């Protein structure tokens, strides 16, 4: 399914890792502690995933664990955004959704047949993805956040594109050829990280 | 022969010798150990201001580590000659003579330790201890007798970090010991992964290893446990050094990555998984050193 990783892929992924490391160290400072850790966990998973792809190539993505670990990125980002921007009642409810959603993904991957697991994954991912994409737009339109915060939506959209390309590829009905998907993936991850650096900087 | 061709011939010989000598210093391994020494020194919060000391520390450590590596290669030349992975090295392939290599190793070691002792007697003593454990205890005494020799290789590997911190502080403290312990615990990951990958080579060369003595499964588990212990020791060292919270957060995340890989490697041991863990652990060690430096600036 996968293609051989090239030096350019490795360079792009290395820059992605450095941006993710920057976000963990500096990008999330000054936020409520829970938001800091939610963002840091998401960027940390991105960092570790990037390093593992650099080390082992795209074969890493064949593992069944990837789906579970990859879910942490949108869940962590959306939770961070909610805690950062919405009242405590909202974020407590969303925190419950994130915990239950993650556990549901984890359990269905191991216990229930493929179809049900895919529905759970799509629901949880979809909700988190919509939040990452929609919340910044709403906040900017209301004048609560600077327009630069829209880069968070761009990052969210890129996560969605990357996730869909990989999900359809894994399901055996690829939107693009595997070769093209793995050629695009490092660029998508890099642009996503850069978007979050710009968005959180706002 | 004209003067021009003589100079060209000398330059060519010099260039070839430099390349061969450089190969004998195992530049990557030496670089990684050097980085632990620099990080140890900077962890004592005396980095940029004392750049002359920093340069002297780097120079003396580089010479001492390279020197011990070259002397080890002299002693291990028969082992190297029996293993396909190492038989093209300058000594077993005959590109460098034994006496020449011994002189090179001796000069590098003595210069390195002398320079280190001039900087600070305590620093010099620790650098000497590292060289002694590496060459005498690990390579000459134990390597051919027991797989547990790697513990001494690990202790030798931890010395640059301890020496660097001792130079910065003027004394040995618990943080320096834990810091050195983190490197010590990382080294079995490195050596055992190689002994798993080149198990038959080591057997042919008559070197006892963990896979040949205790089996692959046990070795895989020890590699994973060693990685976990490395992450724990590094976290304690970073806490003791007092690195800023942002860098601590990154270190925790990298440690979690290492722990996850180690646990997966224990649950489903395979060579591929082990090699992946080994590479990540090396990257982890290098990143941790960078974080310690950045975290105290």
Tab-separated table of C-alpha atoms in Angstrom:
chain	number	residue	atom	x	y	z
A	1	UNK	CA	0.000	0.000	0.000
A	2	UNK	CA	2.827	2.384	0.874
A	3	UNK	CA	5.645	3.980	-1.092
A	4	UNK	CA	9.271	4.461	-0.181
A	5	UNK	CA	9.971	7.632	1.767
A	6	UNK	CA	12.187	10.161	-0.061
A	7	UNK	CA	14.721	12.667	1.354
A	8	UNK	CA	12.303	15.496	0.512
A	9	UNK	CA	9.541	13.742	2.467
A	10	UNK	CA	11.940	13.448	5.407
A	11	UNK	CA	12.868	17.143	5.257
A	12	UNK	CA	9.206	18.185	5.130
A	13	UNK	CA	8.389	15.895	8.038
A	14	UNK	CA	11.359	17.164	10.016
A	15	UNK	CA	10.131	20.760	9.610
A	16	UNK	CA	6.667	19.562	10.664
A	17	UNK	CA	8.193	17.959	13.767
A	18	UNK	CA	10.092	21.138	14.622
A	19	UNK	CA	6.906	23.201	14.265
A	20	UNK	CA	5.009	20.712	16.437
A	21	UNK	CA	7.804	20.851	19.036
A	22	UNK	CA	7.661	24.658	18.955
A	23	UNK	CA	3.900	24.527	19.520
A	24	UNK	CA	4.347	22.206	22.521
A	25	UNK	CA	7.042	24.424	24.070
A	26	UNK	CA	5.974	27.971	23.236
A	27	UNK	CA	2.774	27.907	21.215
A	28	UNK	CA	0.449	26.928	24.022
A	29	UNK	CA	1.829	29.039	26.861
A	30	UNK	CA	-0.422	31.373	28.822
A	31	UNK	CA	-3.556	29.273	28.310
A	32	UNK	CA	-5.604	27.498	31.005
A	33	UNK	CA	-3.684	24.412	32.150
A	34	UNK	CA	-6.175	21.927	30.694
A	35	UNK	CA	-6.149	23.705	27.320
A	36	UNK	CA	-2.354	23.735	27.348
A	37	UNK	CA	-2.239	19.975	27.880
A	38	UNK	CA	-5.002	19.254	25.385
A	39	UNK	CA	-3.138	21.178	22.670
A	40	UNK	CA	0.247	19.792	23.794
A	41	UNK	CA	-1.063	16.219	23.594
A	42	UNK	CA	-2.377	16.775	20.067
A	43	UNK	CA	0.852	18.391	18.844
A	44	UNK	CA	2.878	15.796	20.753
A	45	UNK	CA	1.129	12.971	18.874
A	46	UNK	CA	1.808	14.822	15.622
A	47	UNK	CA	5.479	15.159	16.615
A	48	UNK	CA	5.904	11.486	17.563
A	49	UNK	CA	4.029	10.348	14.438
A	50	UNK	CA	6.260	12.556	12.267
A	51	UNK	CA	9.397	11.162	13.897
A	52	UNK	CA	8.218	7.582	13.441
A	53	UNK	CA	7.471	8.162	9.753
A	54	UNK	CA	10.933	9.725	9.342
A	55	UNK	CA	12.527	6.711	11.054
A	56	UNK	CA	10.462	3.857	9.603
A	57	UNK	CA	8.906	5.270	6.454
A	58	UNK	CA	5.212	5.252	5.527
A	59	UNK	CA	4.928	1.563	6.543
A	60	UNK	CA	4.163	2.855	10.055
A	61	UNK	CA	0.744	3.922	8.780
A	62	UNK	CA	-0.184	0.281	8.062
A	63	UNK	CA	-0.508	-0.413	11.798
A	64	UNK	CA	-4.017	-0.797	13.225
A	65	UNK	CA	-2.986	1.399	16.155
A	66	UNK	CA	-2.588	4.394	13.829
A	67	UNK	CA	-6.341	4.967	13.668
A	68	UNK	CA	-6.580	5.090	17.460
A	69	UNK	CA	-3.519	7.280	17.997
A	70	UNK	CA	-4.409	9.592	15.108
A	71	UNK	CA	-7.799	10.275	16.749
A	72	UNK	CA	-5.964	12.038	19.581
A	73	UNK	CA	-4.941	14.897	17.254
A	74	UNK	CA	-8.410	16.269	16.370
A	75	UNK	CA	-9.794	15.403	19.810
A	76	UNK	CA	-6.962	17.215	21.612
A	77	UNK	CA	-7.089	20.246	19.342
A	78	UNK	CA	-10.848	20.633	19.543
A	79	UNK	CA	-10.786	20.199	23.336
A	80	UNK	CA	-8.061	22.833	23.629
A	81	UNK	CA	-10.106	25.248	21.524
A	82	UNK	CA	-13.266	24.662	23.519
A	83	UNK	CA	-11.522	25.152	26.872
A	84	UNK	CA	-9.730	28.228	25.595
A	85	UNK	CA	-12.789	29.936	24.163
A	86	UNK	CA	-16.036	28.641	25.665
A	87	UNK	CA	-17.551	28.822	29.182
A	88	UNK	CA	-16.703	26.039	31.701
A	89	UNK	CA	-20.137	24.318	31.345
A	90	UNK	CA	-19.464	23.778	27.662
A	91	UNK	CA	-15.992	22.471	28.047
A	92	UNK	CA	-16.937	20.033	30.791
A	93	UNK	CA	-19.589	18.578	28.504
A	94	UNK	CA	-17.128	18.456	25.620
A	95	UNK	CA	-14.474	16.870	27.825
A	96	UNK	CA	-16.942	14.061	28.594
A	97	UNK	CA	-17.612	13.679	24.850
A	98	UNK	CA	-13.872	13.494	24.125
A	99	UNK	CA	-13.208	10.866	26.791
A	100	UNK	CA	-16.216	8.720	25.818
A	101	UNK	CA	-15.483	9.207	22.108
A	102	UNK	CA	-11.875	8.124	22.481
A	103	UNK	CA	-12.804	5.101	24.586
A	104	UNK	CA	-15.466	4.176	22.024
A	105	UNK	CA	-12.896	4.321	19.195
A	106	UNK	CA	-10.471	2.255	21.266
A	107	UNK	CA	-12.997	-0.421	22.216
A	108	UNK	CA	-14.747	-0.728	18.866
A	109	UNK	CA	-11.394	-1.205	17.099
A	110	UNK	CA	-10.740	-4.292	19.186
A	111	UNK	CA	-14.193	-5.679	19.990
A	112	UNK	CA	-16.680	-4.878	17.231
A	113	UNK	CA	-16.610	-5.658	13.489
A	114	UNK	CA	-15.179	-3.140	11.021
A	115	UNK	CA	-18.418	-1.447	9.982
A	116	UNK	CA	-19.492	-0.373	13.474
A	117	UNK	CA	-15.960	0.738	14.312
A	118	UNK	CA	-15.897	2.898	11.181
A	119	UNK	CA	-19.221	4.541	12.102
A	120	UNK	CA	-17.953	5.373	15.614
A	121	UNK	CA	-14.693	6.703	14.225
A	122	UNK	CA	-16.435	8.846	11.602
A	123	UNK	CA	-18.866	10.284	14.178
A	124	UNK	CA	-16.214	11.233	16.752
A	125	UNK	CA	-13.725	12.463	14.154
A	126	UNK	CA	-16.441	14.356	12.306
A	127	UNK	CA	-17.638	16.191	15.404
A	128	UNK	CA	-14.119	17.157	16.435
A	129	UNK	CA	-13.210	18.162	12.882
A	130	UNK	CA	-16.298	20.354	12.505
A	131	UNK	CA	-15.456	22.093	15.773
A	132	UNK	CA	-11.870	22.791	14.734
A	133	UNK	CA	-13.084	24.140	11.408
A	134	UNK	CA	-16.189	26.027	12.565
A	135	UNK	CA	-15.323	27.475	15.976
A	136	UNK	CA	-12.521	29.793	14.775
A	137	UNK	CA	-14.786	31.153	12.019
A	138	UNK	CA	-17.549	31.874	14.556
A	139	UNK	CA	-15.097	33.537	16.969
A	140	UNK	CA	-13.552	35.721	14.267
A	141	UNK	CA	-16.979	36.747	12.916
A	142	UNK	CA	-18.005	37.816	16.422
A	143	UNK	CA	-14.798	39.829	16.778
A	144	UNK	CA	-13.616	37.754	19.739
A	145	UNK	CA	-10.505	36.562	17.932
A	146	UNK	CA	-8.192	38.243	15.421
A	147	UNK	CA	-8.606	37.205	11.749
A	148	UNK	CA	-5.316	35.285	11.942
A	149	UNK	CA	-7.157	32.785	14.137
A	150	UNK	CA	-8.820	31.559	10.935
A	151	UNK	CA	-5.607	29.650	10.276
A	152	UNK	CA	-6.883	27.239	12.929
A	153	UNK	CA	-9.783	26.456	10.592
A	154	UNK	CA	-7.341	25.979	7.734
A	155	UNK	CA	-5.358	23.551	9.901
A	156	UNK	CA	-8.567	21.721	10.789
A	157	UNK	CA	-9.542	21.460	7.117
A	158	UNK	CA	-6.109	20.029	6.299
A	159	UNK	CA	-6.472	17.419	9.069
A	160	UNK	CA	-9.820	16.484	7.553
A	161	UNK	CA	-8.355	16.148	4.050
A	162	UNK	CA	-5.418	14.058	5.251
A	163	UNK	CA	-7.645	11.891	7.432
A	164	UNK	CA	-10.141	11.261	4.616
A	165	UNK	CA	-7.435	10.375	2.097
A	166	UNK	CA	-5.940	7.832	4.500
A	167	UNK	CA	-9.301	6.473	5.692
A	168	UNK	CA	-10.556	5.798	2.150
A	169	UNK	CA	-7.207	4.298	1.198
A	170	UNK	CA	-7.349	1.935	4.180
A	171	UNK	CA	-10.950	1.010	3.366
A	172	UNK	CA	-9.871	-0.106	-0.117
A	173	UNK	CA	-11.680	2.687	-1.965
A	174	UNK	CA	-8.966	5.345	-2.392
A	175	UNK	CA	-9.862	8.837	-3.628
A	176	UNK	CA	-6.364	9.172	-5.109
A	177	UNK	CA	-3.722	6.563	-5.834
A	178	UNK	CA	-1.643	5.442	-2.827
A	179	UNK	CA	1.459	6.850	-4.515
A	180	UNK	CA	-0.124	10.296	-4.801
A	181	UNK	CA	-1.547	10.236	-1.264
A	182	UNK	CA	1.866	9.493	0.266
A	183	UNK	CA	3.423	12.165	-1.920
A	184	UNK	CA	0.891	14.704	-0.595
A	185	UNK	CA	0.887	13.609	3.042
A	186	UNK	CA	4.138	15.325	4.189
A	187	UNK	CA	2.978	18.580	2.546
A	188	UNK	CA	-0.433	18.333	4.222
A	189	UNK	CA	1.159	17.729	7.629
A	190	UNK	CA	3.593	20.612	7.150
A	191	UNK	CA	0.909	23.080	6.039
A	192	UNK	CA	-1.300	21.934	8.905
A	193	UNK	CA	1.407	22.553	11.488
A	194	UNK	CA	2.261	25.933	9.950
A	195	UNK	CA	-1.433	26.885	10.051
A	196	UNK	CA	-1.631	26.061	13.743
A	197	UNK	CA	1.538	28.048	14.471
A	198	UNK	CA	-0.047	31.077	12.766
A	199	UNK	CA	-3.489	30.473	14.272
A	200	UNK	CA	-2.335	30.021	17.861
A	201	UNK	CA	0.015	32.982	17.436
A	202	UNK	CA	-3.066	35.145	16.908
B	1	UNK	CA	59.500	14.582	-9.154
B	2	UNK	CA	58.623	18.266	-9.140
B	3	UNK	CA	57.716	20.245	-6.032
B	4	UNK	CA	54.132	20.492	-7.260
B	5	UNK	CA	53.671	16.730	-7.607
B	6	UNK	CA	55.340	16.180	-4.224
B	7	UNK	CA	52.923	18.591	-2.552
B	8	UNK	CA	50.005	16.965	-4.386
B	9	UNK	CA	51.141	13.541	-3.226
B	10	UNK	CA	51.488	14.719	0.390
B	11	UNK	CA	48.069	16.356	0.293
B	12	UNK	CA	46.507	13.214	-1.150
B	13	UNK	CA	48.100	11.053	1.561
B	14	UNK	CA	46.944	13.483	4.231
B	15	UNK	CA	43.430	13.486	2.856
B	16	UNK	CA	43.285	9.668	2.773
B	17	UNK	CA	44.724	9.401	6.300
B	18	UNK	CA	42.310	11.989	7.654
B	19	UNK	CA	39.377	10.079	6.159
B	20	UNK	CA	40.607	6.789	7.649
B	21	UNK	CA	41.320	8.313	11.067
B	22	UNK	CA	37.903	9.988	11.057
B	23	UNK	CA	36.271	6.596	10.384
B	24	UNK	CA	38.135	5.169	13.377
B	25	UNK	CA	36.684	7.776	15.729
B	26	UNK	CA	33.074	6.576	15.027
B	27	UNK	CA	32.068	10.194	14.581
B	28	UNK	CA	28.320	9.677	15.141
B	29	UNK	CA	28.752	7.839	18.432
B	30	UNK	CA	31.464	10.261	19.550
B	31	UNK	CA	29.243	13.200	18.574
B	32	UNK	CA	26.339	11.855	20.612
B	33	UNK	CA	28.535	11.300	23.696
B	34	UNK	CA	30.067	14.741	23.210
B	35	UNK	CA	26.583	16.248	23.142
B	36	UNK	CA	25.864	14.634	26.529
B	37	UNK	CA	29.023	16.249	27.945
B	38	UNK	CA	28.077	19.671	26.591
B	39	UNK	CA	24.533	19.285	27.901
B	40	UNK	CA	25.885	18.242	31.302
B	41	UNK	CA	28.031	21.363	31.441
B	42	UNK	CA	25.258	23.688	30.289
B	43	UNK	CA	22.833	22.106	32.734
B	44	UNK	CA	24.910	23.777	35.461
B	45	UNK	CA	23.789	27.142	34.002
B	46	UNK	CA	27.160	28.439	32.926
B	47	UNK	CA	26.902	28.116	29.191
B	48	UNK	CA	27.356	30.993	26.789
B	49	UNK	CA	29.246	33.341	29.109
B	50	UNK	CA	32.101	30.885	29.507
B	51	UNK	CA	32.545	30.023	25.822
B	52	UNK	CA	36.301	29.449	26.206
B	53	UNK	CA	35.603	26.751	28.812
B	54	UNK	CA	32.861	25.349	26.611
B	55	UNK	CA	35.252	25.038	23.662
B	56	UNK	CA	37.939	23.477	25.862
B	57	UNK	CA	35.380	21.017	27.251
B	58	UNK	CA	34.291	20.065	23.723
B	59	UNK	CA	37.873	19.736	22.500
B	60	UNK	CA	39.156	17.662	25.416
B	61	UNK	CA	36.112	15.382	25.473
B	62	UNK	CA	36.255	14.863	21.720
B	63	UNK	CA	39.925	13.893	21.901
B	64	UNK	CA	39.461	11.560	24.882
B	65	UNK	CA	36.363	9.825	23.476
B	66	UNK	CA	37.939	9.476	20.009
B	67	UNK	CA	41.142	8.189	21.571
B	68	UNK	CA	39.385	5.480	23.572
B	69	UNK	CA	37.376	4.488	20.476
B	70	UNK	CA	40.557	4.098	18.410
B	71	UNK	CA	42.274	2.039	21.147
B	72	UNK	CA	39.167	-0.167	21.376
B	73	UNK	CA	39.351	-0.712	17.631
B	74	UNK	CA	42.959	-1.820	17.961
B	75	UNK	CA	42.063	-4.361	20.630
B	76	UNK	CA	38.922	-5.512	18.775
B	77	UNK	CA	40.550	-5.810	15.332
B	78	UNK	CA	40.321	-9.633	15.305
B	79	UNK	CA	36.639	-9.497	16.235
B	80	UNK	CA	36.028	-6.846	13.586
B	81	UNK	CA	37.785	-8.956	10.962
B	82	UNK	CA	35.331	-11.832	11.539
B	83	UNK	CA	32.169	-9.763	11.190
B	84	UNK	CA	30.938	-8.604	7.746
B	85	UNK	CA	29.585	-5.393	9.300
B	86	UNK	CA	32.984	-4.310	10.588
B	87	UNK	CA	35.567	-6.116	8.455
B	88	UNK	CA	35.954	-3.118	6.111
B	89	UNK	CA	37.049	-0.855	8.959
B	90	UNK	CA	40.548	0.638	8.500
B	91	UNK	CA	42.315	-1.779	10.892
B	92	UNK	CA	40.910	-5.189	9.853
B	93	UNK	CA	41.094	-4.187	6.175
B	94	UNK	CA	44.771	-3.316	6.605
B	95	UNK	CA	44.430	0.318	5.535
B	96	UNK	CA	45.873	1.447	8.886
B	97	UNK	CA	48.596	-0.433	10.749
B	98	UNK	CA	48.293	-1.551	14.385
B	99	UNK	CA	51.180	0.573	15.654
B	100	UNK	CA	49.952	3.600	13.729
B	101	UNK	CA	46.455	3.190	15.218
B	102	UNK	CA	47.832	2.644	18.704
B	103	UNK	CA	49.931	5.808	18.444
B	104	UNK	CA	46.899	7.731	17.158
B	105	UNK	CA	44.674	6.427	19.971
B	106	UNK	CA	47.362	7.059	22.579
B	107	UNK	CA	48.058	10.611	21.424
B	108	UNK	CA	44.342	11.477	21.250
B	109	UNK	CA	43.649	9.978	24.684
B	110	UNK	CA	46.630	11.510	26.489
B	111	UNK	CA	46.017	14.933	24.912
B	112	UNK	CA	42.326	14.769	25.751
B	113	UNK	CA	42.815	13.706	29.377
B	114	UNK	CA	45.685	16.148	29.874
B	115	UNK	CA	43.646	19.029	28.517
B	116	UNK	CA	40.690	17.954	30.672
B	117	UNK	CA	42.874	17.802	33.812
B	118	UNK	CA	44.201	21.286	33.081
B	119	UNK	CA	40.639	22.582	32.898
B	120	UNK	CA	39.768	21.017	36.254
B	121	UNK	CA	41.312	18.046	38.085
B	122	UNK	CA	37.859	16.643	38.925
B	123	UNK	CA	36.772	16.913	35.293
B	124	UNK	CA	40.015	15.248	34.189
B	125	UNK	CA	39.548	12.449	36.695
B	126	UNK	CA	36.023	11.670	35.492
B	127	UNK	CA	37.098	11.765	31.828
B	128	UNK	CA	39.958	9.407	32.701
B	129	UNK	CA	37.543	7.124	34.569
B	130	UNK	CA	35.336	7.006	31.448
B	131	UNK	CA	38.283	6.017	29.279
B	132	UNK	CA	39.470	3.438	31.844
B	133	UNK	CA	36.032	1.791	32.147
B	134	UNK	CA	35.612	1.769	28.375
B	135	UNK	CA	39.012	0.474	27.308
B	136	UNK	CA	40.268	-1.586	30.241
B	137	UNK	CA	37.158	-2.864	32.030
B	138	UNK	CA	34.728	-3.158	29.102
B	139	UNK	CA	36.831	-3.934	26.037
B	140	UNK	CA	39.943	-5.652	27.367
B	141	UNK	CA	38.636	-7.404	30.483
B	142	UNK	CA	34.946	-8.262	30.119
B	143	UNK	CA	33.730	-8.024	26.509
B	144	UNK	CA	34.883	-11.532	25.598
B	145	UNK	CA	33.824	-13.060	28.931
B	146	UNK	CA	30.276	-11.990	29.745
B	147	UNK	CA	27.320	-10.263	28.075
B	148	UNK	CA	27.002	-8.178	31.242
B	149	UNK	CA	30.089	-6.251	30.110
B	150	UNK	CA	27.709	-3.749	28.521
B	151	UNK	CA	26.930	-2.386	31.985
B	152	UNK	CA	30.527	-1.160	32.125
B	153	UNK	CA	30.248	0.140	28.589
B	154	UNK	CA	27.198	2.030	29.807
B	155	UNK	CA	29.014	3.435	32.845
B	156	UNK	CA	31.784	4.650	30.534
B	157	UNK	CA	29.144	6.206	28.249
B	158	UNK	CA	27.598	8.096	31.158
B	159	UNK	CA	30.902	9.705	32.158
B	160	UNK	CA	30.907	12.602	29.638
B	161	UNK	CA	27.546	13.823	30.982
B	162	UNK	CA	28.760	13.552	34.582
B	163	UNK	CA	32.083	15.188	33.693
B	164	UNK	CA	30.395	18.105	31.935
B	165	UNK	CA	28.130	18.823	34.888
B	166	UNK	CA	30.994	18.408	37.372
B	167	UNK	CA	33.024	20.946	35.382
B	168	UNK	CA	30.132	23.420	35.493
B	169	UNK	CA	29.422	22.955	39.200
B	170	UNK	CA	32.882	22.157	40.507
B	171	UNK	CA	31.449	19.098	42.251
B	172	UNK	CA	29.481	15.915	41.641
B	173	UNK	CA	25.794	16.166	42.604
B	174	UNK	CA	22.825	13.788	42.485
B	175	UNK	CA	21.495	15.427	39.312
B	176	UNK	CA	24.764	14.701	37.514
B	177	UNK	CA	24.627	11.086	38.659
B	178	UNK	CA	21.030	10.652	37.484
B	179	UNK	CA	21.896	12.404	34.230
B	180	UNK	CA	24.774	9.959	33.693
B	181	UNK	CA	22.442	7.113	34.706
B	182	UNK	CA	20.043	8.095	31.886
B	183	UNK	CA	22.874	7.708	29.364
B	184	UNK	CA	24.011	4.472	31.039
B	185	UNK	CA	20.501	3.032	30.704
B	186	UNK	CA	20.259	4.103	27.070
B	187	UNK	CA	23.475	2.362	26.024
B	188	UNK	CA	22.195	-1.253	26.434
B	189	UNK	CA	19.372	-0.339	24.029
B	190	UNK	CA	22.021	0.550	21.484
B	191	UNK	CA	24.373	-2.398	22.020
B	192	UNK	CA	21.675	-5.069	22.437
B	193	UNK	CA	19.841	-4.008	19.290
B	194	UNK	CA	23.055	-4.438	17.352
B	195	UNK	CA	23.684	-7.801	19.007
B	196	UNK	CA	20.169	-8.892	17.977
B	197	UNK	CA	20.647	-7.753	14.408
B	198	UNK	CA	24.139	-9.223	14.037
B	199	UNK	CA	23.702	-12.179	16.380
B	200	UNK	CA	25.443	-14.680	14.096
B	201	UNK	CA	28.360	-12.328	13.490
B	202	UNK	CA	28.964	-11.936	17.221
B	203	UNK	CA	28.702	-15.710	17.710
B	204	UNK	CA	31.250	-16.257	14.916
B	205	UNK	CA	33.580	-13.741	16.573
B	206	UNK	CA	33.182	-15.434	19.965
B	207	UNK	CA	31.662	-12.427	21.721
B	208	UNK	CA	28.988	-13.408	24.293
B	209	UNK	CA	25.838	-11.357	23.873
B	210	UNK	CA	22.439	-11.222	25.542
B	211	UNK	CA	20.626	-12.853	22.572
B	212	UNK	CA	23.111	-15.738	22.486
B	213	UNK	CA	23.048	-16.208	26.270
B	214	UNK	CA	19.447	-15.441	27.258
B	215	UNK	CA	17.534	-15.615	23.960
B	216	UNK	CA	15.896	-13.012	21.730
B	217	UNK	CA	12.673	-12.657	23.711
B	218	UNK	CA	14.474	-11.852	26.972
B	219	UNK	CA	16.782	-9.452	25.149
B	220	UNK	CA	13.814	-7.645	23.571
B	221	UNK	CA	12.218	-7.271	27.000
B	222	UNK	CA	15.455	-5.953	28.516
B	223	UNK	CA	15.777	-3.429	25.675
B	224	UNK	CA	12.243	-2.216	26.331
B	225	UNK	CA	12.773	-2.029	30.112
B	226	UNK	CA	16.034	-0.214	29.586
B	227	UNK	CA	14.271	2.365	27.394
B	228	UNK	CA	11.598	2.873	30.042
B	229	UNK	CA	14.256	3.342	32.717
B	230	UNK	CA	16.072	5.837	30.452
B	231	UNK	CA	12.915	7.936	30.118
B	232	UNK	CA	12.324	7.891	33.888
B	233	UNK	CA	15.938	8.802	34.696
B	234	UNK	CA	15.913	11.611	32.127
B	235	UNK	CA	12.679	13.023	33.563
B	236	UNK	CA	14.204	13.058	37.079
B	237	UNK	CA	17.399	14.659	35.789
B	238	UNK	CA	15.436	17.338	33.922
B	239	UNK	CA	13.401	18.019	37.071
B	240	UNK	CA	16.583	18.291	39.147
B	241	UNK	CA	18.195	20.598	36.602
B	242	UNK	CA	15.053	22.719	36.681
B	243	UNK	CA	14.422	23.154	32.961
B	244	UNK	CA	11.610	25.532	32.043
B	245	UNK	CA	8.091	24.154	31.954
B	246	UNK	CA	7.651	24.392	28.165
B	247	UNK	CA	10.708	22.228	27.503
B	248	UNK	CA	9.710	19.891	30.322
B	249	UNK	CA	6.346	19.437	28.567
B	250	UNK	CA	8.146	18.467	25.354
B	251	UNK	CA	10.432	16.089	27.233
B	252	UNK	CA	7.403	14.421	28.859
B	253	UNK	CA	5.803	13.973	25.431
B	254	UNK	CA	8.961	12.482	23.918
B	255	UNK	CA	9.279	10.208	26.973
B	256	UNK	CA	5.678	9.052	26.468
B	257	UNK	CA	6.556	8.226	22.842
B	258	UNK	CA	9.546	6.195	24.004
B	259	UNK	CA	7.470	4.426	26.673
B	260	UNK	CA	4.728	3.574	24.161
B	261	UNK	CA	7.247	2.100	21.723
B	262	UNK	CA	8.977	0.182	24.524
B	263	UNK	CA	5.702	-1.293	25.777
B	264	UNK	CA	4.659	-2.281	22.256
B	265	UNK	CA	8.052	-3.848	21.758
B	266	UNK	CA	7.577	-5.902	24.942
B	267	UNK	CA	4.060	-6.992	24.014
B	268	UNK	CA	4.914	-7.889	20.412
B	269	UNK	CA	8.664	-8.267	20.174
B	270	UNK	CA	10.086	-8.360	16.671
B	271	UNK	CA	13.339	-7.255	15.187
B	272	UNK	CA	11.649	-4.469	13.202
B	273	UNK	CA	10.015	-3.145	16.359
B	274	UNK	CA	13.307	-3.330	18.252
B	275	UNK	CA	15.178	-1.472	15.561
B	276	UNK	CA	12.511	1.180	15.495
B	277	UNK	CA	12.796	1.515	19.295
B	278	UNK	CA	16.582	1.729	19.044
B	279	UNK	CA	16.435	4.535	16.476
B	280	UNK	CA	13.787	6.422	18.424
B	281	UNK	CA	15.778	5.998	21.650
B	282	UNK	CA	18.876	7.478	19.968
B	283	UNK	CA	16.835	10.399	18.706
B	284	UNK	CA	15.302	10.724	22.159
B	285	UNK	CA	18.724	10.922	23.781
B	286	UNK	CA	19.912	13.602	21.370
B	287	UNK	CA	16.663	15.578	21.741
B	288	UNK	CA	16.811	15.324	25.534
B	289	UNK	CA	20.291	16.807	25.535
B	290	UNK	CA	19.108	19.653	23.311
B	291	UNK	CA	16.103	20.235	25.590
B	292	UNK	CA	18.286	20.319	28.706
B	293	UNK	CA	20.451	22.983	27.059
B	294	UNK	CA	17.530	25.051	25.742
B	295	UNK	CA	15.597	24.604	28.953
B	296	UNK	CA	18.238	26.306	31.104
B	297	UNK	CA	19.184	29.150	28.739
